[in-house]
Structure formats: C-alpha cells, structure tokens
XYZ file of C-alpha atoms in Angstrom:
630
model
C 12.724 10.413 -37.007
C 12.905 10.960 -33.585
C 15.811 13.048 -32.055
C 19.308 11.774 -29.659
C 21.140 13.958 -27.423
C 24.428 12.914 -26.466
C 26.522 14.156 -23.597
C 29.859 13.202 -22.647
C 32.498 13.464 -20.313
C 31.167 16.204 -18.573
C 31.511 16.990 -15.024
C 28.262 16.757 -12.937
C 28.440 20.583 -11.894
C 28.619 21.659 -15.463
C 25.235 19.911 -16.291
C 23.287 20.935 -13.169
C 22.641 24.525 -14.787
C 20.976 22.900 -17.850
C 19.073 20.585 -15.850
C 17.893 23.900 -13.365
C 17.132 25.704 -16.897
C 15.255 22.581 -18.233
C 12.860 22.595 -15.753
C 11.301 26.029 -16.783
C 10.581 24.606 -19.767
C 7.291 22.365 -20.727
C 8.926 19.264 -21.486
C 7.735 16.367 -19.201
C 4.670 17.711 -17.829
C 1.383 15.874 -18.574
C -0.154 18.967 -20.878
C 3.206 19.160 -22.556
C 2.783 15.436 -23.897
C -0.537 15.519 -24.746
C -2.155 14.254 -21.540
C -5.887 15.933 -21.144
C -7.548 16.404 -18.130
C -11.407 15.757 -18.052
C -12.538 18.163 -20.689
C -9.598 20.417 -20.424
C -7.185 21.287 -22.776
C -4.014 19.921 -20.562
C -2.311 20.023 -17.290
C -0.646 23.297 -16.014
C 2.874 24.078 -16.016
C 5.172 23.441 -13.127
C 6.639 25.743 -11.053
C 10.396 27.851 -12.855
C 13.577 26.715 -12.006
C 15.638 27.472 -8.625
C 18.494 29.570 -9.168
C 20.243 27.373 -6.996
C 19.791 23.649 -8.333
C 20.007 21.149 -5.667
C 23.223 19.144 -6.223
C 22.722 15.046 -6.900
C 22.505 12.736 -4.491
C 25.471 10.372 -5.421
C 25.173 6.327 -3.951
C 27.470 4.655 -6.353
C 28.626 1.517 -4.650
C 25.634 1.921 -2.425
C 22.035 0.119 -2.405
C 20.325 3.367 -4.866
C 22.313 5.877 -7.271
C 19.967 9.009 -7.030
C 19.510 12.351 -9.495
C 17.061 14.126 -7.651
C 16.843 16.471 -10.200
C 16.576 13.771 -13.066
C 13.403 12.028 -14.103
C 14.752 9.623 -17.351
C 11.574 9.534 -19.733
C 11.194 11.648 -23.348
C 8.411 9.070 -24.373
C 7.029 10.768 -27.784
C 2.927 11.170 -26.534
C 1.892 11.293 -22.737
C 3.492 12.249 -19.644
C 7.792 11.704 -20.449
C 8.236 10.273 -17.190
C 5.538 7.255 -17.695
C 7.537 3.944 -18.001
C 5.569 2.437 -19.793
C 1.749 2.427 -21.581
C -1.232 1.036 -19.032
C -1.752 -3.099 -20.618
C -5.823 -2.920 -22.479
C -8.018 -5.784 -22.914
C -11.480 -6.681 -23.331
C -11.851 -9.765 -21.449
C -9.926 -9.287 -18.045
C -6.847 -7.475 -16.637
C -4.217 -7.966 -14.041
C -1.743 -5.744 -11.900
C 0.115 -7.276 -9.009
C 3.474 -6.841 -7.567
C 5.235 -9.788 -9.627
C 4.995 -10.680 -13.157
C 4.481 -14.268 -12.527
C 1.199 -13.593 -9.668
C 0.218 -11.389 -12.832
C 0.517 -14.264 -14.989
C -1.246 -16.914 -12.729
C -4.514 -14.647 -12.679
C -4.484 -13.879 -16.155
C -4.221 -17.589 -16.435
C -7.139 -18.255 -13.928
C -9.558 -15.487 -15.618
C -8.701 -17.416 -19.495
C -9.935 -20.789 -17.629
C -13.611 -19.338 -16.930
C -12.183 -18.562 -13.340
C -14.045 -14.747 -12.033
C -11.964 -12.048 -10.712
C -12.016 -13.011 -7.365
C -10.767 -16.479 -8.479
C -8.015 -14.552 -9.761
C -7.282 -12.631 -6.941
C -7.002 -15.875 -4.502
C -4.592 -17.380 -6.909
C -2.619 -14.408 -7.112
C -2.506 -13.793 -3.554
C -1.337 -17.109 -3.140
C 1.439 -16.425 -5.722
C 2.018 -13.537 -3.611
C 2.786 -15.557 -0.286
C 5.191 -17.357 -2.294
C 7.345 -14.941 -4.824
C 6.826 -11.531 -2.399
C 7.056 -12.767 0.930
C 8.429 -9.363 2.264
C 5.168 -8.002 1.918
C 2.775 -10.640 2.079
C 1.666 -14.209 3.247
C -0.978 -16.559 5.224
C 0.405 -15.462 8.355
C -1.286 -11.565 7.224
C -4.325 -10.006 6.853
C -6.500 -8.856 3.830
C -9.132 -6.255 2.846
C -11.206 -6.006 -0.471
C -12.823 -3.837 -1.818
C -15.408 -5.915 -5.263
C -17.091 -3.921 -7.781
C -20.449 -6.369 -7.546
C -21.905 -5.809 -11.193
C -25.304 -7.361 -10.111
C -25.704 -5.724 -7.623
C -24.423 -2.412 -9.291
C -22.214 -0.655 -6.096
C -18.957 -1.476 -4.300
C -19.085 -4.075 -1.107
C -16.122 -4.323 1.203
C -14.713 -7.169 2.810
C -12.768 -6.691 6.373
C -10.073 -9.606 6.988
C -8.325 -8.878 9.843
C -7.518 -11.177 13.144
C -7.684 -10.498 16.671
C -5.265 -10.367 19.130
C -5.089 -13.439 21.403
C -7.503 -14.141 24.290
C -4.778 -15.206 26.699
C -3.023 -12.212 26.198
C -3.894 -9.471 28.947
C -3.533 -5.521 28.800
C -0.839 -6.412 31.795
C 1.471 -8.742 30.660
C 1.863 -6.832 27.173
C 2.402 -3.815 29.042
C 5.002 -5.476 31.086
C 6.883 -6.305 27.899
C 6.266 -4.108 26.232
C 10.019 -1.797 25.159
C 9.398 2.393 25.572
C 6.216 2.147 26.173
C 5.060 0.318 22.728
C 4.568 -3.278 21.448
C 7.710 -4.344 19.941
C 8.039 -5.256 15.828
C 9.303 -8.844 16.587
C 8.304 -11.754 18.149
C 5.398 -12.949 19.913
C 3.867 -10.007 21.683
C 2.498 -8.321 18.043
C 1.350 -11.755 16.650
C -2.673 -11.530 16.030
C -4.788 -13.858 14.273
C -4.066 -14.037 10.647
C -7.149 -13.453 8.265
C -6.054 -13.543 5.019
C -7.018 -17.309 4.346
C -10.565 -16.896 5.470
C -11.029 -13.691 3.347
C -10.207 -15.902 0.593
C -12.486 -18.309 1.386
C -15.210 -16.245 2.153
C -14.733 -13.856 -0.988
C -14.736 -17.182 -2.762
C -18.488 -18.777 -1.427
C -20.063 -15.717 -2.656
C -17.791 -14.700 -5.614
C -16.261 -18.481 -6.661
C -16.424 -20.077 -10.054
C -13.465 -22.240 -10.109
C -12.995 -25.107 -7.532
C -11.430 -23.957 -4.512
C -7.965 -26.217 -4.665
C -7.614 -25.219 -8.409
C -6.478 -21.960 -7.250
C -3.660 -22.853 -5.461
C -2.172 -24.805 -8.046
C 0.051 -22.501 -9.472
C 1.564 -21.103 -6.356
C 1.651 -25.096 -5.229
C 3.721 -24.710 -8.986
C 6.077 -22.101 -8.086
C 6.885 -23.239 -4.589
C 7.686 -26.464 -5.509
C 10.266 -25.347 -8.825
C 11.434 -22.596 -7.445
C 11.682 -18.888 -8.809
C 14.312 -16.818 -9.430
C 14.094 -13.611 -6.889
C 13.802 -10.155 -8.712
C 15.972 -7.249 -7.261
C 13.632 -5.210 -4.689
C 11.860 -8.723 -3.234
C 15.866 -9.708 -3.024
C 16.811 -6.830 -0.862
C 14.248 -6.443 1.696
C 14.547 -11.278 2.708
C 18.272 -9.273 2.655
C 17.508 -6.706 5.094
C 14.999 -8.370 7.145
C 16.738 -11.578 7.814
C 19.515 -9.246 8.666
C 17.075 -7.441 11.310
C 16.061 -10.966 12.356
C 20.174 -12.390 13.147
C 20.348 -9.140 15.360
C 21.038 -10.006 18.841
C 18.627 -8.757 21.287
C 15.886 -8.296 18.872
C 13.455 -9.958 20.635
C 12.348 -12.749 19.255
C 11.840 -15.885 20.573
C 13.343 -18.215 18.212
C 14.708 -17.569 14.578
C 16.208 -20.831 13.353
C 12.714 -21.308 11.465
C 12.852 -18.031 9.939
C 16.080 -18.269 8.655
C 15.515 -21.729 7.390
C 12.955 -20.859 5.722
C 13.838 -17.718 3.831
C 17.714 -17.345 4.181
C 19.112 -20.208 1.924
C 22.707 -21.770 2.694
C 23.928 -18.675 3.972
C 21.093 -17.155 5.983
C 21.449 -13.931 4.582
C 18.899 -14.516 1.819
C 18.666 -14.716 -2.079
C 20.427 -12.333 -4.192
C 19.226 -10.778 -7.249
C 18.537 -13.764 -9.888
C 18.934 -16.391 -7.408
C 16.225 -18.923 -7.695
C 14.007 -19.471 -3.880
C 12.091 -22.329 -3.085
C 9.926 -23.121 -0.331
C 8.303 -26.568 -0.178
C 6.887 -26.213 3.726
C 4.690 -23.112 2.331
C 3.967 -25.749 -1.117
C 2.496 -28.443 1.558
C 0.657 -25.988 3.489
C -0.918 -25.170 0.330
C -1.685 -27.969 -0.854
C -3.733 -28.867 2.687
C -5.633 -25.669 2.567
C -6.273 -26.340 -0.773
C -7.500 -29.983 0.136
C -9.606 -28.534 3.151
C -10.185 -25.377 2.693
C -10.281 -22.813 5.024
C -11.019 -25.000 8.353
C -7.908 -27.090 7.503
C -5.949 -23.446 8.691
C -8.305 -22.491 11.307
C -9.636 -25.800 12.912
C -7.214 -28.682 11.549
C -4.037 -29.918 12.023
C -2.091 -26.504 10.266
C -3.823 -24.936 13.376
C -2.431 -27.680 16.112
C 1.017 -27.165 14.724
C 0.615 -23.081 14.956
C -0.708 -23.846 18.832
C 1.950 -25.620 19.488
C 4.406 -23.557 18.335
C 3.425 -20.548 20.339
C 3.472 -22.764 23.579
C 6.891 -24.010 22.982
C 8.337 -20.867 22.392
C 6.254 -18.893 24.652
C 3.702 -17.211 22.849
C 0.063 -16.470 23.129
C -1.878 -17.614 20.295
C -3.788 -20.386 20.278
C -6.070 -23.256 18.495
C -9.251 -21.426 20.079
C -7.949 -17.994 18.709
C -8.190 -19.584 15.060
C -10.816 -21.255 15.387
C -12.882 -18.763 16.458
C -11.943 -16.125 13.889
C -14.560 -14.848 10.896
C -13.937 -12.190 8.380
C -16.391 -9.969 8.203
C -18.900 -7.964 5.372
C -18.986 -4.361 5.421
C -19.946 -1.514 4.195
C -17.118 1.322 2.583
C -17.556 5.107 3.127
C -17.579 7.303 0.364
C -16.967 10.763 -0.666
C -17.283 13.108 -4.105
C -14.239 14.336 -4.818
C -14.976 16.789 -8.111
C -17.675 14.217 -9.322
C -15.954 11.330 -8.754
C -16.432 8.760 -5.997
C -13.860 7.917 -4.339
C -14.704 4.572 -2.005
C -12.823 3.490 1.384
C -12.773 1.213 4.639
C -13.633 2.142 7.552
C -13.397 -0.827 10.237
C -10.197 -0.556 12.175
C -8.203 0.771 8.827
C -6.948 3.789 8.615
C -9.099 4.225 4.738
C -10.876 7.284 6.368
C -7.692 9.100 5.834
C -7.819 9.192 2.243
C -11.307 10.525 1.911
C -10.847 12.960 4.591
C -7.808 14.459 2.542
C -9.565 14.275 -0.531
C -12.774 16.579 1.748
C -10.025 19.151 2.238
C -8.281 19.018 -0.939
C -11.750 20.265 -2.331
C -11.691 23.556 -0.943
C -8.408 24.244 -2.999
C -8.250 24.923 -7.091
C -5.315 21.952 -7.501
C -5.477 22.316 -11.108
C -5.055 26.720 -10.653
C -1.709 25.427 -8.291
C -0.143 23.704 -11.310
C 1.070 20.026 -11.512
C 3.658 19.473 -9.256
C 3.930 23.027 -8.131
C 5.034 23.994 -4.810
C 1.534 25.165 -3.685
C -0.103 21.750 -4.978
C 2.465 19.665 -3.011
C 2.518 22.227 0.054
C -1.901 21.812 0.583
C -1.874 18.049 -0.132
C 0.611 17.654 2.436
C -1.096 19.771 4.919
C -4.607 18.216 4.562
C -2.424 14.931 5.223
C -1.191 15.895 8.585
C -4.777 17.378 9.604
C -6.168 14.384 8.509
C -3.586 11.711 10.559
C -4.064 13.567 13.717
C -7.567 12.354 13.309
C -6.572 9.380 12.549
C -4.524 9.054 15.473
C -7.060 9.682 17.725
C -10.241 8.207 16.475
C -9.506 5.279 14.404
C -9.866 1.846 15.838
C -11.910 -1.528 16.179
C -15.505 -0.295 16.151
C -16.673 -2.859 18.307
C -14.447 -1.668 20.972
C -14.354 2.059 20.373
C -17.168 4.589 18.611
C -16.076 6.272 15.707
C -17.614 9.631 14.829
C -17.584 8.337 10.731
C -20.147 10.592 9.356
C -18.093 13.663 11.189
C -14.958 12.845 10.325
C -15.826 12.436 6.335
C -18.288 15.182 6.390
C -17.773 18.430 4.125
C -18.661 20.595 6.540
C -15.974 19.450 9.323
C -13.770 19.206 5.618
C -14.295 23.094 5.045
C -13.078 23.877 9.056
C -10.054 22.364 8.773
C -9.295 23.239 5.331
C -9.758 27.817 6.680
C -6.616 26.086 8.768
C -4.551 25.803 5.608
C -2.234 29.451 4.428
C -0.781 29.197 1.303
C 2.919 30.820 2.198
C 3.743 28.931 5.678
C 3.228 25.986 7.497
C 0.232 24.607 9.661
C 2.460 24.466 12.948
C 1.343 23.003 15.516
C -1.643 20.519 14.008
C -4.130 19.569 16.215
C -6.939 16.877 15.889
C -10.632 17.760 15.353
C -13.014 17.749 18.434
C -15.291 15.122 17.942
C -19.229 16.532 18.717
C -20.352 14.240 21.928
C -22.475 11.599 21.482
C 5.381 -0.928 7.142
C 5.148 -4.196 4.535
C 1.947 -4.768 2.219
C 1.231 -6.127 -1.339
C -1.335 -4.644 -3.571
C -3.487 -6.218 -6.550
C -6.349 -5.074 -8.521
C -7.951 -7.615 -11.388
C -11.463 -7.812 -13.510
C -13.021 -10.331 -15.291
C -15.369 -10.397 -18.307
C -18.342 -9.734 -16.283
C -17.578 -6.538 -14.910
C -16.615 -8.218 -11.618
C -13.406 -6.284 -10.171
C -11.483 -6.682 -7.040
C -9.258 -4.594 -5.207
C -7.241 -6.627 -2.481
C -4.718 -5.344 -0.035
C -2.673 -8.311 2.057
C 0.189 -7.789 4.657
C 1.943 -9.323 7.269
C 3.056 -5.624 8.303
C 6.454 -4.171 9.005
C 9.555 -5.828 7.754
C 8.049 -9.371 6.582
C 6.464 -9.475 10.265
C 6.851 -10.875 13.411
C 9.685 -13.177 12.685
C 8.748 -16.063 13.543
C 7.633 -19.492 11.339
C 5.705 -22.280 12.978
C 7.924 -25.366 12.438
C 7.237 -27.171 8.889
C 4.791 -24.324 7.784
C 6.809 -22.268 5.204
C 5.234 -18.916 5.953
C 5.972 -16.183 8.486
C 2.763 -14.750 11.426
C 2.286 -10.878 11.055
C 3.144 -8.614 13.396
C -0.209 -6.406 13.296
C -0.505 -5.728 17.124
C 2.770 -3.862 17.228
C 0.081 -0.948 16.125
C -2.112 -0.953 19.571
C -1.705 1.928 21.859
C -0.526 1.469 25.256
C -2.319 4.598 26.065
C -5.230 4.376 28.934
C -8.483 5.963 27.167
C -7.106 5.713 23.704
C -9.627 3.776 21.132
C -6.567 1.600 19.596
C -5.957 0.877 23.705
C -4.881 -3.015 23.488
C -7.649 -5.688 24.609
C -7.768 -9.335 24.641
C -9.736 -10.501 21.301
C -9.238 -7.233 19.589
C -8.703 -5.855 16.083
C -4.892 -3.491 16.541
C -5.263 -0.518 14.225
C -4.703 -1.120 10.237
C -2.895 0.520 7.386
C -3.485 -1.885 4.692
C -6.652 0.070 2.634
C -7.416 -1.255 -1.199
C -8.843 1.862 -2.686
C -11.983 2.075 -5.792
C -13.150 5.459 -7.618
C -16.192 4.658 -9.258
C -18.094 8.158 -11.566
C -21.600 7.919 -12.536
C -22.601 5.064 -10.845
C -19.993 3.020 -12.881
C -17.142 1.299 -12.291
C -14.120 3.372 -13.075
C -10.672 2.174 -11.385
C -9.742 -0.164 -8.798
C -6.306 0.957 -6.996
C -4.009 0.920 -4.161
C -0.805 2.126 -3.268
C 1.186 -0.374 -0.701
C 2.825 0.968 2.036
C 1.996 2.074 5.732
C 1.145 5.477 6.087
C 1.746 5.915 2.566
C -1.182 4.427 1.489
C -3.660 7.083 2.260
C -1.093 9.769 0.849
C -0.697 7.668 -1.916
C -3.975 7.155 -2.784
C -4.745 10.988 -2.895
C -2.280 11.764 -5.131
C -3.555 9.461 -7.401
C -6.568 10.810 -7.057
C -5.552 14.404 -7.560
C -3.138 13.179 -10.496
C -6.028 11.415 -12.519
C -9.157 14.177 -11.218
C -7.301 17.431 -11.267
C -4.145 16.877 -13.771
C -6.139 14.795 -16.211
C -2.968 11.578 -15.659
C -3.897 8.546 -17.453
C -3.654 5.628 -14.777
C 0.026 4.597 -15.709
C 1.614 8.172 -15.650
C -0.754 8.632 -12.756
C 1.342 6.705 -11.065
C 4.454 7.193 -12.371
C 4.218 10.415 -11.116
C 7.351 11.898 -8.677
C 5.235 11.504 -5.208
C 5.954 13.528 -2.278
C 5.616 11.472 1.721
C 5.459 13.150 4.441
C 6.604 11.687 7.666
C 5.966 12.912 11.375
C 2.361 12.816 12.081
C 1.015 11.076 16.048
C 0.777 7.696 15.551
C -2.363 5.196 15.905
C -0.136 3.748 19.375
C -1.263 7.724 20.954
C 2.874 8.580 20.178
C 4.252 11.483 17.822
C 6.752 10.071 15.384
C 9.308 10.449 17.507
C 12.909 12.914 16.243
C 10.727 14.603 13.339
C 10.127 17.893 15.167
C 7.025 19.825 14.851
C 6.197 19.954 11.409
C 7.597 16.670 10.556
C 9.568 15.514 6.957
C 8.585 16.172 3.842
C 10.414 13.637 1.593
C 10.387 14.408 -2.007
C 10.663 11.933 -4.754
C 13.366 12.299 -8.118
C 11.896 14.808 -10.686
C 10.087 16.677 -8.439
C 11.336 20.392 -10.269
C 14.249 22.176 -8.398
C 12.092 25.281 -8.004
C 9.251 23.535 -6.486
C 11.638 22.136 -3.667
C 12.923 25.539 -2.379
C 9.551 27.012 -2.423
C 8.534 24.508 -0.317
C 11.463 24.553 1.927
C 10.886 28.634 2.214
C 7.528 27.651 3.605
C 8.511 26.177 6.239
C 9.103 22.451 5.272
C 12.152 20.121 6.209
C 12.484 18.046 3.226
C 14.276 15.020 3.181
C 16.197 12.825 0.243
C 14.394 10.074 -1.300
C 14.235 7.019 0.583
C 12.449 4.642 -1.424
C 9.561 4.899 1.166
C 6.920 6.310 -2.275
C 4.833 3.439 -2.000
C 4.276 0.821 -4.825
C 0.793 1.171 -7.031
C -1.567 -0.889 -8.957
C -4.497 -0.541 -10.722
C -7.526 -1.764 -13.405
C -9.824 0.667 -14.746
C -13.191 0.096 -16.625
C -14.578 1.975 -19.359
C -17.359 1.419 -21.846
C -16.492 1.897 -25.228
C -19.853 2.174 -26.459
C -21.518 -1.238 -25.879
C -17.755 -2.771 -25.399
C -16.277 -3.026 -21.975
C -12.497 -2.187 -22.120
C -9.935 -2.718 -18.990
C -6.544 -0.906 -18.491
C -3.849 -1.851 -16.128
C -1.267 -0.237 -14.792
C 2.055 -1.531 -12.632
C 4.518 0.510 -11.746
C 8.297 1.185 -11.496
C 8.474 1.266 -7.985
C 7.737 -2.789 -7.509
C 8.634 -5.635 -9.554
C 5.589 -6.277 -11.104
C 3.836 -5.978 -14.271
C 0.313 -5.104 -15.717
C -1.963 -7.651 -18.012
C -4.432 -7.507 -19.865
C -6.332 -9.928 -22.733
C-alpha cells in the first residue's frame, strides 16, 4: 500500500521550513530511488538545506505558476522527479516533440519503412504540428548510427546566404551593429528538404512521396494545437503585428498561422494549413528539385523581389547538403560524438574535455560544486566558440586544438572551486533561439539523430505567397565584425546552434539525443551526459533532471550578451535544492528565476540484451511530445 500525505489550508510561509528541511533528506535523488550508476552502488547525496529557503515564485493568473523549491514526483523506484518510464521495444522507437510526429514514424518503421524513413516523415509532421520550431523554410543536421558500416556519419544541411547580398548593403541595414531577427536581411537558403532527400538516396526504403503522406494527412484535417506549440504562434505572431519590426510584409504570416483573429490558436484549438499540404504534396511528387529548381522555387524568387529581398532561384538551385565527418571525444569511456561544420557541436565536447579533470560523481548530484564546474567549463568553452567557430570553407578552424585533452587540462587549472572564473577569456589558438529535436531506430540497428530549425522565434517572418511555411532567419547569427571567422559573405554558411548529439561505448551504439534550444543545446547536452556517465540517470530521469542555463557568454556575431555583466546569469531550474542555490550565489553567481529557457530533450538508446536488440525512448516534460516504442 503505498502512502498519501495531505496538507491543507496552510499558508505558503508555514510550509517553506518543511520543504528547506526536506531537502536534507535522501528522498528524490537518483541513489535514493534505486537509480545505479555504471557499477556503482548509487548517486551521491545533494547538497543540506539553506537556512534561509528561497520563497516561491508565485504567477497565478500569469503564463507559468512556479515552486522553485518544489519538484512534484514520489514515483515508488527511480529518480521521484522522472515523469514518466523511458517507452522499450524491440523492433523500433520514436521520440519527437509531438505525439502525433511520434505516431507517424512509428507508423512508417511498422510499414518496412528504415529509420531515416521515419525521420523524414516525422520531420514533415514537424513542419506542420510544431511550426514554432521547425519547417521547410529551416535547416537540418543528422547525426545516423550506420550499422554496416559500424560508426556514426554526419550529415550537414545548412543553406547559404544569398549571392546578391553584399557585406555593404547588410551592413547598411543592419540595427546596432547586428543582422536583425526579422525580415529579409537573415533569410539564407533553407536545407532541410535536401537533407531529406539526400539522407533518403543512401538510407531510403520506402518511396519518397509515401513519406509525406501523413503530414499531407494532418495538414489537410487539421490538429488540435497542444499548450506550449499554442503559446509561442501566440507570442510570435504577436512579435510579428509589432510596428517597426522590420519586416517587409506580414499579411502572409498572419494568414497563415494566426486564424480569424491573427493572434493564433489557443490551447485545444484545431490549426490547419492547406498551402503547407500542397507544397507537400509537390515535393512529394518531385522530390527535392521540385523545391530547389521547380516552380515552389519561382514562387520563393518572386516573392523576395516583390517585397525586396535577396534570395533567389539561382541561390536554390545551387544549394547541396553536404557529408561529413563528426568529432569525437571519451568522456569516462564513453564516446560522446558531435558536428563540427559551422555548428557550434564543438562546444559540447569541449565541456565534456574539461568536465574530465573534475570527480562529478565526488561533487554530488546536483550539488553546488557539480553545477558551479559545469557551468564554468561552459563559459570557457563559448568564448571559444565565439571566436573560432564558423563555415570552414571560409574560415580555418583549429578542431584538433580546440577538442584536444591537453588544451582541456589548461583551461580546466582555470577553474577554483569557491569563486568564480571572472573575467573568461578565449584560448589562443597555436598559428598555423527555435529548434525541434527527434531521435528514432529501426529493426536494423539503423538510428538517426536529426536536429531542424528555422531559428529564433518561428524565423524570419515572412511566407512566400501560397506556400504555407515560414523562411528561417539563420543569418541573423553572422558577425558584423571585420576579421571575425562568422564575418558575413555572399554564399556563406552564418554560424549554427542546431547540434543532434550520439554517445556510442564500445564501439556500439548506445543513445541518440539532443536537447533543442540555442545555446542550450551544448549545455544541455552535457548535462545529459554527466547525468547518465557520472550519476548513473536512466535516459528518462536523465532528462527530467532540474537543469541549470547559464546566460552571458560573447556571442558567435563577435558581441558579449549584452546587460549580463561579467560573469553572466546563472538560471536555475525548479527542484534544484535550496542549499545548492545559495552556495552557488556565495560563489559569486547571479542566478536568475526559471524562465522556461531549459531546453526540450529526446532520445533512443540501444542495448543488446544478449543476442536481442532492445530500444528505449525517452520524451520529456518540457515539450509536448511523447516517446514510442514497439
């Protein structure tokens, strides 16, 4: 029989003792529930209670009603604040951002369709039901576990910025010295259509058009709009209406996404978009030259001339996604995999160098000192993201430096235990925003892990008339800076933060992961790592996990985040323990209130149970989506 507490009518400030005194306790940490790190006997204990509990965070009324000393769980085994157990199956599995994307590659993979068949239909799906975070008028990435050819390949699909477009005229219009988030300017080409189509010639079982069919599906009926998608079409079409935004015209956009009112659909409300359902169903029909060299690619070209813009017919046509090959580091014996290109994927693995050179597992899960040297080895590793990452065919990147141990072990004697890092600099070099996420596998042992965007906000805000889907705004992310590698040029590749993310031990397969959102994702991404590696999470709790973000590192454009002082924000998620958040702030950190900025994760792992192959999947709270498997 399991046990109820019940409280009642009591006052907020007579409970926030019992909450402080809670938190000394072991209740709700992974060892406490049974969760076992990799031949350990369970995670460590966080950090004692503060003697002064940080009051709630009321927003009744508001968007978000915040405890941030509450974490709702008491599940009987594993960590108490999981939400829910990772989906198993031996055939295939499935985690997206929307139960119904879910459902259409589960569907494809049941059909005979292979994983990357799955992941095509589902980011199709995706265009449709999420468009706040992703669409044809994005980029994409992959990362595919190839199980003939027994190692990880990476595919890079991201457009250029247009060839009519000079270094002059952006500067010209450009507002404070950057590329602005709307309108024409910070359009590029988009690439996510011809990573689908070239993931599909080598990958494909499943006719192309068959793969559109269900998005074609959900387009055409309609689906009702779950509550996170609802409010951000809310608050970007409200960004969009703004006067002197920007942008060049938004009667499409609004058309398009807002419904009678313009304002968007509210929670429940059913969306439709039958311009996206007939660009489909011609893509589907012609594949990937009906986007970049038919008449979808006339109508974009003349769009941008009547409204102004830059890109053009020859722009599409001329675009190719590229092959290439991810970096990798050991990280405690497992390999963690990453893109290098003009992503920012280098991050993660250069965190994960310096995280190394610490004993994580000695800090304690969730401890002050955990939290205090992940977040440090993320701002050493951004400033060298800031000034080194870029297009490689415009700009040399010193790779094998950046991700080495040795440079790894410099930076990490940086690091004091008791005080901030202040101020961080980048290393010297030796001479010579709005994403989806989806991981799937089929029964083959082919996985994929796929990253899409449009970028910030839904994008650029503009629609191509009759089209249905909205052009990214990528190149807001180009410096302005003379001498900087991310400088803008014609025909070049703006700085990326969409990175899909695969861990792989043994030579094996082992998960296929990503955590959406801007510079979250490489933050994201290690402490998923470091949950799973050091604190011995399964993959859903791993992710379930209170994060931490920290905010206020120089930016790709050659700019410091701009109001965030010297060391920056450290925002801290609900259930992180009271005690570990005034440590932190006696440090030396500013922390900030939860601001739904945590990033959104999802993941497949594979593991061999005996001859069997078995697949878990994981989706969590923080997006409307779901986890299958069969």
């Amino acid at each position: 029989m399991q046990r109820r507490t019940f409280i009642a009518a009591l006052p907020a400030a007579a409970l926030l003792p019992a909450m402080a005194q809670a938190q000394t306790g072991t209740r709700g940490t992974p060892g406490a529930q049974g969760a076992q790190g990799p031949g350990q006997g369970g995670a460590p204990q966080p950090a004692t209670a503060a003697e002064a509990p940080l009051p709630p965070v009321w927003e009744a009324g508001q968007d978000r009603f915040i405890r941030p000393d509450v974490h709702a769980g008491d599940r009987p085994v594993g960590a108490s604040f999981a939400s829910r157990t990772a989906a198993y199956g031996l055939n295939g599995a499935a985690g997206t951002a929307h139960p119904l994307a879910t459902q259409a590659g589960i569907d494809i993979l049941k059909r005979g369709g292979s994983a990357v068949d799955a992941a095509i239909a589902i980011n199709a799906c995706l265009g449709f039901l999420e468009p706040t975070s992703s669409g044809i008028g994005g980029d994409a990435y992959a990362m595919i576990w190839d199980p003939k050819l027994k190692k990880v390949v990476g595919l890079a699909g991201s457009g250029k910025s247009p060839r009519g477009l000079s270094l002059e005229t952006v500067r010209a219009r450009a507002k404070n010295g950057a590329l602005p988030a709307l309108g024409a300017l910070s359009v590029s080409v988009p690439g996510a259509v011809d990573a689908w189509w070239t993931m599909h010639q080598r990958y494909g079982r499943l006719p192309w058009a068959e793969l559109f069919q269900p998005a074609i599906g959900h387009a055409e009926a309609g689906a009702p709009v779950p509550d996170i998608i609802a409010y951000y079409i809310r608050r970007s079409l409200a960004a969009f209406r703004r006067p002197g935004n920007g942008l060049e015209e938004v009667a499409n956009a609004l058309r398009t996404y807002g419904l009678a009112d313009g304002k968007g659909p509210a929670l429940g409300q059913v969306f439709r978009n039958s311009d996206l359902a007939r660009t489909y169903r011609a893509i589907a029909a012609g594949g990937r030259d009906a986007f970049y060299q038919g008449d979808l690619a006339r109508t974009v070209d003349r769009y941008f001339k009547r409204i102004g813009g830059w890109l053009r017919y020859e722009d599409l046509a001329a675009h190719r996604s590229e092959w290439i090959e991810p970096n990798r580091t050991d990280y405690r014996g497992t390999t963690v995999h990453a893109l290098g290109a003009n992503t920012q994927g280098l991050a993660t693995l250069q965190m994960l160098n310096i995280l190394e050179r610490f004993d994580l597992k000695g800090a304690g899960f969730q401890s002050a000192l955990s939290i205090h040297l992940q977040a440090e080895a993320k701002r050493l590793a951004y400033e060298d993201r800031a000034r080194y990452y870029a297009d490689p065919h415009f700009a040399k990147q010193p790779v094998e430096w950046l991700i080495s141990k040795d440079y790894a072990a410099e930076r990490a004697k940086l690091i004091r235990p008791d005080r901030i890092l202040t101020p961080v600099y980048p290393g010297q070099a030796p001479s010579r925003g709005d994403t989806t996420y989806f991981s799937c596998a089929d029964k083959d042992g082919l996985m994929v892990s796929m990253i899409q965007s449009n970028f910030r906000g839904m994008g650029s805000g503009l629609v191509a008339d009759g089209l249905g889907f909205m052009f990214q705004d990528r190149g807001q992310l180009f410096s302005l800076k003379d001498g900087h590698p991310n400088i803008y040029a014609p025909g070049k590749r703006p700085f990326q933060t969409i990175i899909p993310g695969f861990a792989t031990r043994g030579g094996d397969p082992w998960m296929s992961f990503g955590v959406m959102g801007g510079d979250m994702q490489p933050q994201g991404q290690t402490q998923i790592i470091v949950n799973r590696v050091d604190y011995g999470l399964e993959i859903q709790s791993a992710g379930d996990s209170p994060r931490w973000h920290h905010e206020g590192s120089s930016q790709s454009m050659g700019e410091d985040s701009p109001g965030l002082g010297a060391t920056g924000l450290l925002r801290l998620e609900s259930g992180v323990p009271l005690a570990t958040r005034q440590r932190l702030a006696e440090i030396g950190w500013t922390i900030g209130d939860p601001d739904g900025g945590f990033g959104r994760y999802e993941c497949v792992e594979h593991r061999m149970d005996g001859p069997t192959r078995v697949y878990a999947a994981a989706s969590e709270m923080r997006a409307d989506g779901c986890a299958l498997a069969y």
